[in-house]
Amino acid sequence: MDQLEMKKMAAQAALQFVRPDSIVGVGSGSTVNCFIEALGSLRDQIKGAVAASKASEELLRKQGIEVFSANDVSSLDIYVDGADEINPQKMMIKGGGAALTREKIVASLTKNFICIVDSSKQVDVLGSTFPLPVEVIPMARSQVARKLVALGGSPEWRQGVVTDNGNVILDVHNFPIMNPVEMEKELNNVAGVVTNGIFALNAANTVIVGTAEGAKIIK
């Protein structure tokens, strides 16, 4: 079974958490694209969705699903999103698709964050295999990079990438994160940082892992 099939398996399994007449929070990325495709089968049973990226909004509309703004809702029944890495405590690194800020905003609207991943995304320590994305105000890029170096990381500007918010991304390599909660707070307090890709304060409630043996649900 290849990686795409495992992503589709996790995405399909997430449909069981979608309740009728609800508004569903939807993240972004390749695994979420599989979920959006699967969610199309429930288009007549839900009110619509709030998306964390313009790309996800477009895919939802193609499935005939009404898209709401985050400003239009006070809460969401569930939020479904993927991860670039996830540890046993259900904390994640996200932002490979540069949508981390909007993902955190939509995730904050629900108490039921469902993370869908294939088994390759599971790690013991965040930062082990994937660089940490940090969204930065453009004029602060060099200043923030120096702070990241001082913290022990090796930041690299993701050139040619501008977020949906008009900002830039620094990817921090060689940066194992031993205390995700404290590091998330520390980085967010750096002047010029919009947010960083550690999702520890917004950890997942349920993880669905697509494996060669089927979808595994971790609560």
Coordinates of N, CA and C in Angstrom, one line a residue:
M1 N 0.8 -1.2 0.0 CA 0.0 0.0 0.0 C 0.9 1.2 0.0
D2 N 0.6 2.2 -0.9 CA 1.5 3.4 -1.0 C 1.0 4.4 -0.1
Q3 N 1.7 5.5 0.0 CA 1.4 6.6 1.0 C 0.1 7.3 0.7
L4 N -0.2 7.5 -0.6 CA -1.5 8.1 -1.0 C -2.7 7.3 -0.5
E5 N -2.6 6.0 -0.7 CA -3.7 5.1 -0.2 C -3.9 5.2 1.3
M6 N -2.8 5.3 2.0 CA -2.9 5.4 3.5 C -3.5 6.7 3.9
K7 N -3.2 7.8 3.1 CA -3.8 9.1 3.4 C -5.3 9.0 3.1
K8 N -5.7 8.4 2.0 CA -7.1 8.3 1.7 C -7.8 7.5 2.8
M9 N -7.2 6.5 3.3 CA -7.8 5.6 4.4 C -8.0 6.4 5.6
A10 N -7.1 7.2 6.0 CA -7.2 8.1 7.2 C -8.3 9.1 7.0
A11 N -8.4 9.7 5.8 CA -9.4 10.7 5.4 C -10.8 10.1 5.5
Q12 N -10.9 8.9 4.9 CA -12.2 8.3 4.9 C -12.7 8.0 6.3
A13 N -11.8 7.6 7.1 CA -12.1 7.2 8.5 C -12.6 8.4 9.3
A14 N -12.2 9.6 8.9 CA -12.5 10.8 9.6 C -14.0 11.2 9.4
L15 N -14.6 10.7 8.3 CA -16.0 11.0 8.1 C -16.9 10.6 9.2
Q16 N -16.6 9.6 9.9 CA -17.4 9.1 11.0 C -17.6 10.1 12.1
F17 N -16.7 11.2 12.2 CA -16.8 12.2 13.2 C -17.6 13.4 12.7
V18 N -18.1 13.4 11.4 CA -18.8 14.5 10.9 C -20.3 14.3 11.2
R19 N -20.9 15.3 11.9 CA -22.3 15.2 12.3 C -23.2 16.0 11.4
P20 N -24.4 15.5 11.2 CA -25.3 16.2 10.3 C -25.6 17.6 10.8
D21 N -25.8 18.5 9.8 CA -26.2 19.9 10.0 C -25.1 20.7 10.7
S22 N -23.9 20.2 10.6 CA -22.7 20.9 11.3 C -21.9 21.7 10.3
I23 N -21.1 22.6 10.8 CA -20.1 23.3 10.0 C -18.7 22.7 10.3
V24 N -18.0 22.2 9.3 CA -16.8 21.4 9.6 C -15.6 22.3 9.3
G25 N -14.7 22.3 10.2 CA -13.4 23.0 10.0 C -12.5 22.1 9.2
V26 N -11.8 22.7 8.2 CA -11.0 21.9 7.3 C -9.6 22.6 7.1
G27 N -8.6 21.8 7.3 CA -7.2 22.4 7.2 C -6.8 22.5 5.7
S28 N -5.5 22.1 5.5 CA -5.0 22.2 4.2 C -3.9 21.1 4.0
G29 N -3.5 20.8 2.8 CA -2.5 19.9 2.5 C -3.0 18.6 1.8
S30 N -2.1 17.8 1.4 CA -2.4 16.6 0.6 C -3.4 15.6 1.3
T31 N -3.2 15.4 2.6 CA -4.1 14.5 3.2 C -5.5 15.1 3.4
V32 N -5.5 16.4 3.7 CA -6.8 17.1 3.8 C -7.5 17.1 2.4
N33 N -6.7 17.2 1.3 CA -7.4 17.2 0.0 C -8.2 15.9 -0.2
C34 N -7.6 14.8 0.4 CA -8.3 13.5 0.3 C -9.6 13.6 1.2
F35 N -9.5 14.3 2.3 CA -10.7 14.4 3.2 C -11.8 15.2 2.5
I36 N -11.4 16.3 1.8 CA -12.3 17.2 1.2 C -13.1 16.4 0.1
E37 N -12.3 15.5 -0.6 CA -12.9 14.7 -1.7 C -13.9 13.7 -1.1
A38 N -13.6 13.1 0.1 CA -14.5 12.2 0.8 C -15.7 13.0 1.3
L39 N -15.5 14.2 1.8 CA -16.5 15.0 2.5 C -17.6 15.3 1.4
G40 N -17.2 15.4 0.2 CA -18.2 15.6 -0.9 C -19.4 14.7 -0.9
S41 N -19.2 13.5 -0.3 CA -20.3 12.5 -0.3 C -21.3 12.9 0.8
L42 N -20.9 13.9 1.7 CA -21.9 14.3 2.7 C -22.3 15.7 2.5
R43 N -22.1 16.3 1.3 CA -22.4 17.7 1.0 C -23.9 18.1 1.4
D44 N -24.8 17.1 1.2 CA -26.2 17.4 1.5 C -26.6 17.2 2.9
Q45 N -25.7 16.7 3.7 CA -26.0 16.5 5.1 C -25.4 17.5 6.1
I46 N -24.4 18.3 5.6 CA -23.8 19.3 6.4 C -24.1 20.7 6.0
K47 N -24.0 21.7 6.8 CA -24.2 23.1 6.5 C -23.1 23.7 5.6
G48 N -21.9 23.2 5.8 CA -20.8 23.7 5.1 C -19.5 23.6 5.8
A49 N -18.5 24.4 5.5 CA -17.2 24.2 6.1 C -16.5 25.6 6.2
V50 N -15.5 25.7 7.1 CA -14.6 26.8 7.2 C -13.2 26.2 6.9
A51 N -12.5 26.9 5.9 CA -11.3 26.3 5.4 C -10.1 27.2 5.9
A52 N -9.0 26.5 6.1 CA -7.7 27.2 6.6 C -6.9 27.7 5.4
S53 N -7.2 27.6 4.2 CA -6.4 28.1 3.1 C -7.3 28.4 1.9
K54 N -6.9 29.2 1.0 CA -7.6 29.5 -0.2 C -7.7 28.3 -1.1
A55 N -6.7 27.5 -1.1 CA -6.7 26.3 -1.9 C -7.7 25.3 -1.4
S56 N -7.9 25.2 -0.1 CA -8.9 24.3 0.4 C -10.3 24.8 0.2
E57 N -10.5 26.1 0.2 CA -11.8 26.8 -0.1 C -12.2 26.4 -1.5
E58 N -11.2 26.5 -2.4 CA -11.5 26.2 -3.8 C -11.9 24.7 -4.0
L59 N -11.2 23.8 -3.3 CA -11.6 22.4 -3.4 C -13.0 22.1 -2.8
L60 N -13.3 22.8 -1.7 CA -14.6 22.6 -1.1 C -15.7 23.0 -2.0
R61 N -15.5 24.1 -2.7 CA -16.5 24.6 -3.6 C -16.7 23.7 -4.8
K62 N -15.6 23.1 -5.2 CA -15.7 22.1 -6.3 C -16.5 20.9 -5.9
Q63 N -16.5 20.6 -4.6 CA -17.3 19.5 -4.1 C -18.8 19.9 -3.8
G64 N -19.1 21.2 -4.1 CA -20.5 21.6 -3.8 C -20.7 21.9 -2.4
I65 N -19.7 22.2 -1.6 CA -19.8 22.4 -0.2 C -19.7 24.0 0.1
E66 N -20.7 24.5 0.8 CA -20.7 26.0 1.1 C -19.5 26.3 2.0
V67 N -18.8 27.4 1.7 CA -17.6 27.8 2.5 C -18.0 29.0 3.3
F68 N -17.8 29.0 4.6 CA -18.0 30.1 5.5 C -16.7 30.7 5.9
S69 N -16.7 32.0 6.3 CA -15.6 32.6 6.9 C -15.5 32.3 8.3
A70 N -14.3 32.3 8.9 CA -14.1 32.0 10.3 C -14.8 33.1 11.1
N71 N -15.0 34.3 10.5 CA -15.7 35.4 11.2 C -17.2 35.1 11.3
D72 N -17.7 34.2 10.5 CA -19.2 33.9 10.5 C -19.6 32.9 11.5
V73 N -18.7 32.2 12.2 CA -19.0 31.2 13.2 C -18.4 31.5 14.5
S74 N -19.1 31.0 15.6 CA -18.6 31.2 16.9 C -17.8 29.9 17.4
S75 N -18.1 28.8 16.7 CA -17.4 27.5 17.1 C -17.6 26.6 15.9
L76 N -16.8 25.5 15.9 CA -16.9 24.4 14.9 C -17.1 23.1 15.7
D77 N -17.9 22.2 15.1 CA -18.1 20.9 15.7 C -16.8 20.1 15.7
I78 N -16.1 20.1 14.6 CA -14.8 19.4 14.5 C -13.9 20.2 13.6
Y79 N -12.6 20.0 13.7 CA -11.6 20.5 12.8 C -10.7 19.4 12.3
V80 N -10.6 19.2 11.0 CA -9.9 18.0 10.5 C -8.7 18.6 9.7
D81 N -7.5 18.1 10.1 CA -6.3 18.6 9.4 C -5.2 17.6 9.5
G82 N -4.2 17.7 8.7 CA -3.1 16.8 8.6 C -1.9 17.3 9.5
A83 N -0.8 16.8 9.3 CA 0.4 17.2 10.1 C 1.7 16.8 9.3
D84 N 2.7 17.6 9.5 CA 4.0 17.2 8.9 C 4.8 16.2 9.8
E85 N 4.5 16.4 11.1 CA 5.0 15.5 12.1 C 4.0 15.4 13.3
I86 N 3.9 14.3 14.0 CA 3.1 14.2 15.2 C 3.7 13.3 16.2
N87 N 3.8 13.7 17.4 CA 4.4 12.9 18.5 C 3.4 12.1 19.3
P88 N 3.8 11.3 20.2 CA 2.8 10.4 21.0 C 1.9 11.2 21.8
Q89 N 2.2 12.5 22.1 CA 1.3 13.4 22.9 C 0.3 14.1 22.0
K90 N 0.3 13.8 20.7 CA -0.6 14.4 19.8 C -0.3 15.8 19.5
M91 N 1.0 16.2 19.8 CA 1.5 17.5 19.4 C 2.1 17.4 18.0
M92 N 2.0 18.5 17.2 CA 2.4 18.5 15.8 C 3.3 19.6 15.4
I93 N 4.0 19.3 14.3 CA 4.6 20.4 13.4 C 3.7 20.4 12.2
K94 N 3.3 21.7 11.9 CA 2.5 21.9 10.7 C 3.1 23.1 10.0
G95 N 2.6 23.3 8.7 CA 3.1 24.5 8.0 C 3.9 24.2 6.7
G96 N 4.0 22.9 6.4 CA 4.7 22.6 5.1 C 4.0 23.2 3.9
G97 N 2.7 23.5 4.0 CA 2.0 24.2 2.9 C 1.9 25.7 3.1
A98 N 2.5 26.2 4.2 CA 2.5 27.6 4.5 C 1.2 28.2 4.9
A99 N 0.3 27.3 5.5 CA -1.0 27.8 5.9 C -1.1 27.7 7.5
L100 N 0.0 27.7 8.2 CA 0.0 27.5 9.6 C -0.8 28.5 10.4
T101 N -0.7 29.7 10.1 CA -1.5 30.8 10.8 C -3.0 30.5 10.7
R102 N -3.5 30.4 9.5 CA -4.9 30.2 9.3 C -5.3 28.8 9.9
E103 N -4.4 27.9 9.9 CA -4.8 26.6 10.5 C -4.9 26.7 12.0
K104 N -4.1 27.5 12.6 CA -4.2 27.7 14.1 C -5.5 28.5 14.4
I105 N -5.9 29.4 13.6 CA -7.1 30.2 13.8 C -8.3 29.3 13.7
V106 N -8.4 28.5 12.7 CA -9.6 27.6 12.5 C -9.6 26.5 13.6
A107 N -8.4 26.0 14.0 CA -8.3 25.0 15.0 C -8.8 25.6 16.3
S108 N -8.6 26.8 16.6 CA -8.9 27.4 17.9 C -10.5 27.5 18.0
L109 N -11.2 27.3 16.9 CA -12.7 27.4 17.0 C -13.3 26.1 17.4
T110 N -12.6 25.1 17.7 CA -13.2 23.8 18.0 C -12.5 23.2 19.2
K111 N -13.2 22.3 19.9 CA -12.6 21.5 21.0 C -12.3 20.1 20.6
N112 N -12.5 19.8 19.3 CA -12.3 18.5 18.7 C -11.5 18.5 17.5
F113 N -10.2 18.6 17.6 CA -9.2 18.6 16.6 C -8.9 17.2 16.2
I114 N -9.2 16.8 14.9 CA -8.9 15.4 14.4 C -7.8 15.5 13.4
C115 N -6.7 14.9 13.8 CA -5.5 15.0 12.9 C -5.5 13.7 12.1
I116 N -5.4 13.8 10.7 CA -5.3 12.6 9.9 C -3.9 12.6 9.2
V117 N -3.3 11.5 9.3 CA -1.9 11.4 8.8 C -1.7 9.9 8.3
D118 N -0.6 9.8 7.5 CA -0.1 8.4 7.2 C 1.0 8.1 8.2
S119 N 1.3 6.9 8.3 CA 2.2 6.4 9.4 C 3.6 7.1 9.4
S120 N 4.0 7.6 8.2 CA 5.4 8.2 8.1 C 5.5 9.5 8.9
K121 N 4.4 10.1 9.3 CA 4.4 11.4 10.0 C 4.6 11.2 11.5
Q122 N 4.6 10.0 12.0 CA 4.7 9.7 13.5 C 6.2 9.8 13.9
V123 N 6.5 10.6 14.9 CA 7.9 10.7 15.4 C 7.8 10.7 16.9
D124 N 9.0 10.5 17.5 CA 9.1 10.6 19.0 C 9.3 12.0 19.5
V125 N 10.2 12.7 18.7 CA 10.5 14.1 19.0 C 10.2 15.0 17.8
L126 N 9.5 16.1 18.0 CA 9.2 17.0 17.0 C 10.5 17.7 16.5
G127 N 10.5 17.9 15.2 CA 11.7 18.5 14.6 C 12.7 17.4 14.2
S128 N 12.4 16.1 14.3 CA 13.4 15.1 14.0 C 13.6 14.9 12.5
T129 N 12.5 15.1 11.8 CA 12.6 14.8 10.3 C 12.1 16.0 9.5
F130 N 11.4 16.9 10.1 CA 10.8 18.0 9.3 C 11.2 19.3 9.9
P131 N 11.6 20.3 9.1 CA 12.0 21.6 9.6 C 10.8 22.4 10.1
L132 N 11.0 23.2 11.1 CA 9.9 23.9 11.7 C 9.6 25.2 10.9
P133 N 8.4 25.3 10.4 CA 8.0 26.5 9.7 C 7.7 27.7 10.7
V134 N 8.1 28.9 10.3 CA 7.8 30.0 11.1 C 7.3 31.1 10.2
E135 N 6.1 31.6 10.4 CA 5.6 32.7 9.5 C 6.0 34.0 10.1
V136 N 6.6 34.9 9.2 CA 7.2 36.1 9.7 C 6.8 37.3 8.8
I137 N 6.6 38.4 9.5 CA 6.4 39.7 8.8 C 7.6 40.0 7.9
P138 N 7.5 40.3 6.6 CA 8.7 40.4 5.7 C 9.8 41.3 6.3
M139 N 9.5 42.4 6.8 CA 10.6 43.3 7.3 C 11.4 42.8 8.5
A140 N 10.8 41.7 9.1 CA 11.5 41.1 10.3 C 12.3 39.9 10.0
R141 N 12.3 39.5 8.7 CA 12.9 38.2 8.3 C 14.3 38.0 8.9
S142 N 15.2 38.9 8.6 CA 16.6 38.7 9.1 C 16.7 38.8 10.6
Q143 N 15.9 39.7 11.2 CA 15.9 39.8 12.7 C 15.5 38.5 13.3
V144 N 14.4 37.9 12.8 CA 13.9 36.7 13.4 C 14.8 35.5 13.1
A145 N 15.5 35.5 11.9 CA 16.4 34.5 11.6 C 17.6 34.5 12.6
R146 N 18.0 35.6 13.0 CA 19.2 35.7 14.0 C 18.7 35.2 15.3
K147 N 17.5 35.4 15.7 CA 17.0 34.9 17.0 C 16.9 33.4 16.9
L148 N 16.5 32.8 15.8 CA 16.4 31.4 15.6 C 17.7 30.7 15.7
V149 N 18.7 31.4 15.1 CA 20.1 30.9 15.2 C 20.6 30.9 16.7
A150 N 20.2 31.9 17.4 CA 20.6 32.0 18.8 C 19.9 30.9 19.6
L151 N 18.8 30.4 19.2 CA 18.1 29.3 19.9 C 18.6 27.9 19.5
G152 N 19.6 27.9 18.5 CA 20.2 26.6 18.1 C 19.7 26.1 16.8
G153 N 18.8 26.8 16.1 CA 18.3 26.3 14.8 C 19.1 26.9 13.6
S154 N 18.8 26.3 12.5 CA 19.4 26.8 11.2 C 18.2 27.2 10.3
P155 N 17.8 28.5 10.3 CA 16.7 28.9 9.5 C 17.0 29.1 8.1
E156 N 16.1 28.8 7.2 CA 16.3 29.0 5.8 C 15.0 29.7 5.2
W157 N 15.2 30.7 4.5 CA 14.0 31.5 3.9 C 13.5 30.6 2.8
R158 N 12.2 30.4 2.9 CA 11.5 29.6 1.8 C 11.2 30.6 0.7
Q159 N 12.2 30.8 -0.2 CA 12.1 31.8 -1.2 C 11.0 31.5 -2.2
G160 N 10.3 32.6 -2.7 CA 9.3 32.4 -3.6 C 7.9 32.1 -3.1
V161 N 7.9 31.9 -1.7 CA 6.6 31.5 -1.1 C 6.1 32.7 -0.3
V162 N 4.9 33.1 -0.6 CA 4.2 34.1 0.2 C 2.9 33.5 0.7
T163 N 2.7 33.7 2.0 CA 1.5 33.0 2.6 C 0.2 33.8 2.2
D164 N -0.9 33.2 2.5 CA -2.2 33.8 2.2 C -2.4 35.1 2.9
N165 N -1.5 35.3 3.9 CA -1.6 36.6 4.7 C -0.5 37.6 4.2
G166 N 0.2 37.3 3.2 CA 1.2 38.2 2.6 C 2.5 38.2 3.3
N167 N 2.8 37.1 4.1 CA 4.1 37.0 4.8 C 5.0 36.0 4.3
V168 N 6.2 35.8 4.9 CA 7.2 34.9 4.4 C 7.3 33.8 5.4
I169 N 8.0 32.7 5.0 CA 8.2 31.5 5.9 C 9.7 31.3 6.0
L170 N 10.1 31.1 7.3 CA 11.4 30.6 7.6 C 11.3 29.2 8.1
D171 N 12.1 28.2 7.4 CA 12.1 26.8 7.8 C 13.3 26.6 8.7
V172 N 13.1 26.1 9.9 CA 14.2 26.0 10.9 C 14.6 24.5 10.9
H173 N 15.8 24.3 10.4 CA 16.4 22.9 10.3 C 17.2 22.6 11.6
N174 N 17.5 21.4 11.8 CA 18.4 20.9 12.9 C 17.9 21.5 14.2
F175 N 16.6 21.3 14.5 CA 16.0 22.0 15.6 C 15.0 21.0 16.4
P176 N 15.6 20.0 17.0 CA 14.7 19.1 17.8 C 14.0 19.9 18.9
I177 N 12.7 19.6 19.1 CA 11.9 20.4 20.0 C 11.6 19.5 21.2
M178 N 12.3 19.7 22.3 CA 12.2 18.8 23.5 C 11.0 19.2 24.4
N179 N 10.7 20.5 24.4 CA 9.5 21.0 25.1 C 8.6 21.8 24.2
P180 N 7.7 21.2 23.5 CA 7.0 21.9 22.5 C 6.1 23.0 23.0
V181 N 5.5 22.9 24.2 CA 4.6 23.9 24.7 C 5.4 25.2 24.9
E182 N 6.6 25.1 25.6 CA 7.4 26.3 26.0 C 8.0 26.9 24.7
M183 N 8.4 26.0 23.8 CA 9.1 26.6 22.6 C 8.0 27.3 21.7
E184 N 6.8 26.7 21.6 CA 5.8 27.4 20.9 C 5.5 28.8 21.4
K185 N 5.4 28.9 22.7 CA 5.2 30.2 23.4 C 6.4 31.2 23.1
E186 N 7.6 30.7 23.3 CA 8.8 31.5 23.2 C 8.9 32.1 21.8
L187 N 8.7 31.2 20.8 CA 8.8 31.7 19.4 C 7.7 32.7 19.0
N188 N 6.6 32.5 19.6 CA 5.5 33.4 19.3 C 5.7 34.8 19.9
N189 N 6.6 34.9 20.9 CA 6.9 36.1 21.6 C 8.0 36.9 20.9
V190 N 8.6 36.4 19.8 CA 9.6 37.1 19.1 C 9.0 38.1 18.2
A191 N 9.4 39.4 18.3 CA 8.8 40.4 17.5 C 9.0 40.1 16.0
G192 N 7.9 40.2 15.3 CA 7.9 39.9 13.8 C 7.4 38.5 13.5
V193 N 7.3 37.6 14.5 CA 6.8 36.3 14.2 C 5.3 36.4 14.3
V194 N 4.6 35.9 13.2 CA 3.1 35.9 13.2 C 2.7 34.7 14.0
T195 N 3.2 33.5 13.7 CA 3.1 32.3 14.5 C 4.1 31.3 14.0
N196 N 4.2 30.2 14.8 CA 5.1 29.1 14.4 C 4.4 27.8 14.2
G197 N 5.0 26.9 13.6 CA 4.3 25.6 13.2 C 4.2 24.6 14.3
I198 N 4.6 24.9 15.5 CA 4.4 24.0 16.6 C 2.9 24.0 17.1
F199 N 2.2 22.9 17.0 CA 0.8 22.8 17.5 C 0.8 22.0 18.8
A200 N 1.3 22.6 19.9 CA 1.3 22.0 21.2 C 0.1 22.5 22.0
L201 N -0.1 23.9 22.0 CA -1.2 24.5 22.7 C -2.5 24.1 22.0
N202 N -2.4 23.8 20.7 CA -3.6 23.3 19.9 C -3.3 21.9 19.5
A203 N -3.0 21.0 20.5 CA -2.7 19.6 20.2 C -4.0 18.9 19.7
A204 N -3.8 17.8 19.0 CA -5.0 17.1 18.5 C -5.7 16.4 19.6
N205 N -7.0 16.2 19.5 CA -7.7 15.4 20.4 C -7.8 13.9 20.0
T206 N -7.9 13.7 18.7 CA -8.0 12.4 18.1 C -7.0 12.4 16.9
V207 N -6.3 11.3 16.8 CA -5.4 11.1 15.6 C -5.8 9.8 14.8
I208 N -6.0 10.0 13.5 CA -6.3 8.9 12.7 C -5.1 8.6 11.8
V209 N -4.5 7.4 11.9 CA -3.3 7.1 11.2 C -3.6 6.1 10.1
G210 N -3.3 6.4 8.9 CA -3.5 5.4 7.8 C -2.2 4.5 7.8
T211 N -2.5 3.2 7.9 CA -1.4 2.3 7.9 C -1.6 1.2 6.8
A212 N -0.7 0.4 6.6 CA -0.8 -0.7 5.6 C -1.9 -1.7 6.1
E213 N -2.2 -1.7 7.4 CA -3.2 -2.6 8.0 C -4.6 -2.0 8.1
G214 N -4.7 -0.7 7.8 CA -5.9 0.0 7.9 C -5.8 1.3 8.7
A215 N -6.9 2.0 8.9 CA -6.9 3.2 9.7 C -6.9 2.9 11.2
K216 N -6.0 3.5 11.9 CA -5.9 3.3 13.3 C -6.3 4.6 14.0
I217 N -7.2 4.6 14.9 CA -7.7 5.7 15.6 C -7.1 5.8 17.0
I218 N -6.5 6.9 17.3 CA -5.8 7.1 18.6 C -6.5 8.3 19.4
K219 N -7.1 8.0 20.5 CA -7.8 9.0 21.3 C -7.1 9.3 22.6

